[in-house]
Amino acid sequence: MLRVIAEDFIHPEAVPLVLPLYRELVAATRAEPLCIAYDLLIDDKDPGHFIFIEEWSDQAALDLHCATEHFTRLVPQINAHQSAPCRITLMSRMVDSA
Amino acid sequence: MLRVIAEDFIHPEAVPLVLPLYRELVAATRAEPLCIAYDLLIDDKDPGHFIFIEEWSDQAALDLHCATEHFTRLVPQINAHQSAPCRITLMSRMVDSA
């Protein structure tokens, strides 16, 4: 199990430009056979703060995702509108309730 | 739909003290009737960085959670070991793939 939070910070005026790119990325990623969950949310307090909440089986599955045609084509187009670098948190351990 | 990411930053030497408190909080919260999802993960790069990934039906459900006996008793005990303030992100809009 590998959970990922990937946070993008986009210039406010560029949000209408990145939304169709994000939608294509989400649809194509959810169609990947190794994708368990891939949601893209918007911070209620900042419309330029986009948060991916992801789940993959393991690091190898995430590496395959980052090498896909849709990822390598769309992510640079999105990142051209960044106001700050992406923040990535990888989590492979859960504090369970046992 | 309300998604929440709540990030706690705990002094490394206090991690063994907070783990049982976190486990009790997770178990009690998952038993709340309005809780949709409530996972607590650990940052692979920082064992004192704890990340709640939550889902609630709406703000009222989250407000009820924050008023529960287990929340109001356990969270101050956990926060006594913080190395930095909690960071909370509320997200009620999803960039869907439509």
mmCIF file of C-alpha atoms in Angstrom:
data_model
loop_
_atom_site.group_PDB
_atom_site.id
_atom_site.type_symbol
_atom_site.label_atom_id
_atom_site.label_comp_id
_atom_site.label_asym_id
_atom_site.label_seq_id
_atom_site.Cartn_x
_atom_site.Cartn_y
_atom_site.Cartn_z
ATOM 1 C CA MET A 1 0.000 0.000 0.000
ATOM 2 C CA LEU A 2 1.325 3.426 -0.958
ATOM 3 C CA ARG A 3 -0.702 6.575 -0.343
ATOM 4 C CA VAL A 4 0.359 9.814 -2.010
ATOM 5 C CA ILE A 5 -0.622 13.435 -1.487
ATOM 6 C CA ALA A 6 0.641 15.636 -4.329
ATOM 7 C CA GLU A 7 -0.050 19.354 -3.987
ATOM 8 C CA ASP A 8 0.112 21.754 -6.939
ATOM 9 C CA PHE A 9 0.168 25.539 -6.595
ATOM 10 C CA ILE A 10 -1.129 27.266 -9.742
ATOM 11 C CA HIS A 11 -1.235 30.980 -10.590
ATOM 12 C CA PRO A 12 -4.891 32.085 -10.115
ATOM 13 C CA GLU A 13 -5.194 33.450 -13.652
ATOM 14 C CA ALA A 14 -4.055 30.100 -15.087
ATOM 15 C CA VAL A 15 -6.666 27.958 -13.306
ATOM 16 C CA PRO A 16 -9.038 27.909 -16.332
ATOM 17 C CA LEU A 17 -6.122 26.740 -18.496
ATOM 18 C CA VAL A 18 -5.100 23.837 -16.253
ATOM 19 C CA LEU A 19 -8.586 22.478 -15.458
ATOM 20 C CA PRO A 20 -9.008 20.608 -18.783
ATOM 21 C CA LEU A 21 -5.449 19.258 -18.462
ATOM 22 C CA TYR A 22 -6.207 18.020 -14.940
ATOM 23 C CA ARG A 23 -9.465 16.409 -16.090
ATOM 24 C CA GLU A 24 -7.667 14.526 -18.862
ATOM 25 C CA LEU A 25 -4.927 13.438 -16.420
ATOM 26 C CA VAL A 26 -7.464 12.177 -13.850
ATOM 27 C CA ALA A 27 -9.500 10.226 -16.418
ATOM 28 C CA ALA A 28 -6.440 8.614 -18.012
ATOM 29 C CA THR A 29 -4.850 7.770 -14.650
ATOM 30 C CA ARG A 30 -8.005 6.162 -13.272
ATOM 31 C CA ALA A 31 -7.960 3.923 -16.339
ATOM 32 C CA GLU A 32 -4.473 2.633 -15.467
ATOM 33 C CA PRO A 33 -4.757 -0.992 -14.324
ATOM 34 C CA LEU A 34 -2.570 -0.449 -11.218
ATOM 35 C CA CYS A 35 -4.395 2.696 -10.004
ATOM 36 C CA ILE A 36 -6.365 2.070 -6.783
ATOM 37 C CA ALA A 37 -7.548 5.666 -6.143
ATOM 38 C CA TYR A 38 -6.771 9.010 -7.762
ATOM 39 C CA ASP A 39 -8.838 12.012 -6.699
ATOM 40 C CA LEU A 40 -8.041 15.656 -7.385
ATOM 41 C CA LEU A 41 -9.476 18.189 -4.939
ATOM 42 C CA ILE A 42 -9.385 21.976 -4.647
ATOM 43 C CA ASP A 43 -8.510 23.747 -1.378
ATOM 44 C CA ASP A 44 -11.616 25.611 -0.182
ATOM 45 C CA LYS A 45 -9.387 28.527 0.884
ATOM 46 C CA ASP A 46 -7.223 28.750 -2.274
ATOM 47 C CA PRO A 47 -8.592 28.007 -5.778
ATOM 48 C CA GLY A 48 -5.030 27.663 -7.106
ATOM 49 C CA HIS A 49 -4.124 24.920 -4.603
ATOM 50 C CA PHE A 50 -4.866 21.505 -6.147
ATOM 51 C CA ILE A 51 -4.457 18.331 -4.082
ATOM 52 C CA PHE A 52 -4.166 14.825 -5.511
ATOM 53 C CA ILE A 53 -5.105 12.087 -3.021
ATOM 54 C CA GLU A 54 -3.776 8.849 -4.492
ATOM 55 C CA GLU A 55 -3.450 5.191 -3.648
ATOM 56 C CA TRP A 56 -1.159 2.717 -5.416
ATOM 57 C CA SER A 57 -0.242 -0.871 -4.627
ATOM 58 C CA ASP A 58 3.458 -0.008 -4.311
ATOM 59 C CA GLN A 59 6.279 2.256 -5.511
ATOM 60 C CA ALA A 60 6.630 0.284 -8.766
ATOM 61 C CA ALA A 61 2.998 1.068 -9.656
ATOM 62 C CA LEU A 62 3.596 4.771 -8.971
ATOM 63 C CA ASP A 63 6.774 4.712 -11.074
ATOM 64 C CA LEU A 64 4.822 3.193 -13.980
ATOM 65 C CA HIS A 65 2.210 5.969 -13.633
ATOM 66 C CA CYS A 66 4.902 8.653 -13.775
ATOM 67 C CA ALA A 67 6.232 7.121 -16.999
ATOM 68 C CA THR A 68 2.890 6.993 -18.843
ATOM 69 C CA GLU A 69 2.303 8.997 -22.013
ATOM 70 C CA HIS A 70 -0.474 11.046 -20.371
ATOM 71 C CA PHE A 71 1.641 11.882 -17.307
ATOM 72 C CA THR A 72 4.784 12.871 -19.208
ATOM 73 C CA ARG A 73 2.755 14.945 -21.695
ATOM 74 C CA LEU A 74 0.272 16.686 -19.363
ATOM 75 C CA VAL A 75 2.265 17.330 -16.162
ATOM 76 C CA PRO A 76 4.845 19.643 -17.812
ATOM 77 C CA GLN A 77 1.987 21.645 -19.394
ATOM 78 C CA ILE A 78 0.370 22.019 -15.944
ATOM 79 C CA ASN A 79 3.667 22.813 -14.207
ATOM 80 C CA ALA A 80 4.290 25.694 -16.629
ATOM 81 C CA HIS A 81 1.615 27.543 -14.607
ATOM 82 C CA GLN A 82 3.004 26.791 -11.114
ATOM 83 C CA SER A 83 3.334 29.593 -8.577
ATOM 84 C CA ALA A 84 5.414 27.360 -6.275
ATOM 85 C CA PRO A 85 6.991 23.891 -6.508
ATOM 86 C CA CYS A 86 4.820 20.820 -6.110
ATOM 87 C CA ARG A 87 4.799 19.271 -2.620
ATOM 88 C CA ILE A 88 4.747 15.440 -2.521
ATOM 89 C CA THR A 89 4.141 13.259 0.545
ATOM 90 C CA LEU A 90 4.570 9.491 0.274
ATOM 91 C CA MET A 91 3.028 7.332 2.990
ATOM 92 C CA SER A 92 3.430 3.563 3.136
ATOM 93 C CA ARG A 93 2.617 3.077 6.842
ATOM 94 C CA MET A 94 -0.801 3.480 8.414
ATOM 95 C CA VAL A 95 -1.427 4.007 12.142
ATOM 96 C CA ASP A 96 -4.072 1.344 12.353
ATOM 97 C CA SER A 97 -6.714 1.076 15.004
ATOM 98 C CA ALA A 98 -5.569 -2.349 16.243
ATOM 99 C CA MET B 1 -18.742 15.767 0.343
ATOM 100 C CA LEU B 2 -15.971 17.189 2.487
ATOM 101 C CA ARG B 3 -12.430 15.841 2.306
ATOM 102 C CA VAL B 4 -9.930 16.808 4.999
ATOM 103 C CA ILE B 5 -6.164 16.489 5.275
ATOM 104 C CA ALA B 6 -4.969 17.195 8.818
ATOM 105 C CA GLU B 7 -1.213 17.107 9.355
ATOM 106 C CA ASP B 8 0.358 16.767 12.805
ATOM 107 C CA PHE B 9 4.028 17.393 13.530
ATOM 108 C CA ILE B 10 5.207 15.520 16.641
ATOM 109 C CA HIS B 11 8.571 15.672 18.423
ATOM 110 C CA PRO B 12 10.436 12.456 17.439
ATOM 111 C CA GLU B 13 11.001 11.371 21.035
ATOM 112 C CA ALA B 14 7.240 11.634 21.727
ATOM 113 C CA VAL B 15 6.120 9.344 18.871
ATOM 114 C CA PRO B 16 5.848 6.254 21.144
ATOM 115 C CA LEU B 17 3.655 8.299 23.526
ATOM 116 C CA VAL B 18 1.210 9.516 20.862
ATOM 117 C CA LEU B 19 0.774 6.233 18.939
ATOM 118 C CA PRO B 20 -1.687 4.678 21.433
ATOM 119 C CA LEU B 21 -3.595 7.983 21.597
ATOM 120 C CA TYR B 22 -3.818 8.070 17.790
ATOM 121 C CA ARG B 23 -4.975 4.445 17.660
ATOM 122 C CA GLU B 24 -7.759 5.162 20.147
ATOM 123 C CA LEU B 25 -8.765 8.294 18.208
ATOM 124 C CA VAL B 26 -8.891 6.424 14.884
ATOM 125 C CA ALA B 27 -10.940 3.528 16.278
ATOM 126 C CA ALA B 28 -13.446 5.804 18.038
ATOM 127 C CA THR B 29 -13.773 8.138 15.023
ATOM 128 C CA ARG B 30 -14.375 5.299 12.564
ATOM 129 C CA ALA B 31 -17.234 4.205 14.826
ATOM 130 C CA GLU B 32 -18.947 7.605 14.469
ATOM 131 C CA PRO B 33 -22.081 7.172 12.338
ATOM 132 C CA LEU B 34 -21.261 10.177 10.093
ATOM 133 C CA CYS B 35 -17.636 9.186 9.399
ATOM 134 C CA ILE B 36 -17.099 8.094 5.779
ATOM 135 C CA ALA B 37 -13.318 7.617 5.884
ATOM 136 C CA TYR B 38 -10.640 8.330 8.503
ATOM 137 C CA ASP B 39 -7.131 7.045 7.847
ATOM 138 C CA LEU B 40 -3.971 8.082 9.667
ATOM 139 C CA LEU B 41 -0.716 7.705 7.740
ATOM 140 C CA ILE B 42 2.952 8.365 8.537
ATOM 141 C CA ASP B 43 5.216 10.326 6.170
ATOM 142 C CA ASP B 44 7.872 7.924 4.833
ATOM 143 C CA LYS B 45 10.465 10.713 5.162
ATOM 144 C CA ASP B 46 9.533 11.948 8.656
ATOM 145 C CA PRO B 47 8.288 9.593 11.413
ATOM 146 C CA GLY B 48 6.938 12.574 13.383
ATOM 147 C CA HIS B 49 4.740 13.778 10.508
ATOM 148 C CA PHE B 50 1.274 12.206 10.848
ATOM 149 C CA ILE B 51 -1.356 12.752 8.146
ATOM 150 C CA PHE B 52 -5.076 12.186 8.587
ATOM 151 C CA ILE B 53 -6.933 11.619 5.294
ATOM 152 C CA GLU B 54 -10.607 12.060 6.097
ATOM 153 C CA GLU B 55 -13.980 12.143 4.377
ATOM 154 C CA TRP B 56 -17.195 13.528 5.871
ATOM 155 C CA SER B 57 -20.609 14.159 4.374
ATOM 156 C CA ASP B 58 -20.433 17.883 5.161
ATOM 157 C CA GLN B 59 -19.096 20.520 7.571
ATOM 158 C CA ALA B 60 -21.803 19.715 10.144
ATOM 159 C CA ALA B 61 -20.550 16.126 10.339
ATOM 160 C CA LEU B 62 -16.978 17.353 10.861
ATOM 161 C CA ASP B 63 -18.145 19.801 13.543
ATOM 162 C CA LEU B 64 -19.880 16.952 15.392
ATOM 163 C CA HIS B 65 -16.651 14.899 15.219
ATOM 164 C CA CYS B 66 -14.649 17.778 16.709
ATOM 165 C CA ALA B 67 -17.112 17.957 19.608
ATOM 166 C CA THR B 68 -17.012 14.253 20.512
ATOM 167 C CA GLU B 69 -15.714 13.087 23.888
ATOM 168 C CA HIS B 70 -12.838 11.157 22.280
ATOM 169 C CA PHE B 71 -11.735 14.119 20.127
ATOM 170 C CA THR B 72 -11.850 16.710 22.913
ATOM 171 C CA ARG B 73 -10.053 14.357 25.333
ATOM 172 C CA LEU B 74 -7.368 12.854 23.049
ATOM 173 C CA VAL B 75 -6.409 15.723 20.709
ATOM 174 C CA PRO B 76 -5.091 18.025 23.477
ATOM 175 C CA GLN B 77 -2.996 15.113 24.840
ATOM 176 C CA ILE B 78 -1.528 14.582 21.339
ATOM 177 C CA ASN B 79 -1.016 18.295 20.709
ATOM 178 C CA ALA B 80 1.050 18.596 23.895
ATOM 179 C CA HIS B 81 3.803 16.850 21.893
ATOM 180 C CA GLN B 82 3.632 19.022 18.752
ATOM 181 C CA SER B 83 6.831 20.391 17.230
ATOM 182 C CA ALA B 84 4.823 22.722 14.940
ATOM 183 C CA PRO B 85 1.159 23.719 14.594
ATOM 184 C CA CYS B 86 -1.273 21.356 12.874
ATOM 185 C CA ARG B 87 -1.932 22.105 9.187
ATOM 186 C CA ILE B 88 -5.539 21.582 8.037
ATOM 187 C CA THR B 89 -6.786 21.565 4.426
ATOM 188 C CA LEU B 90 -10.542 21.419 3.748
ATOM 189 C CA MET B 91 -11.674 20.415 0.264
ATOM 190 C CA SER B 92 -15.310 20.360 -0.821
ATOM 191 C CA ARG B 93 -14.746 20.508 -4.586
ATOM 192 C CA MET B 94 -13.341 17.747 -6.762
ATOM 193 C CA VAL B 95 -11.845 18.230 -10.227
ATOM 194 C CA ASP B 96 -13.811 15.404 -11.774
ATOM 195 C CA SER B 97 -12.919 13.604 -14.956
ATOM 196 C CA ALA B 98 -16.158 14.520 -16.786
#
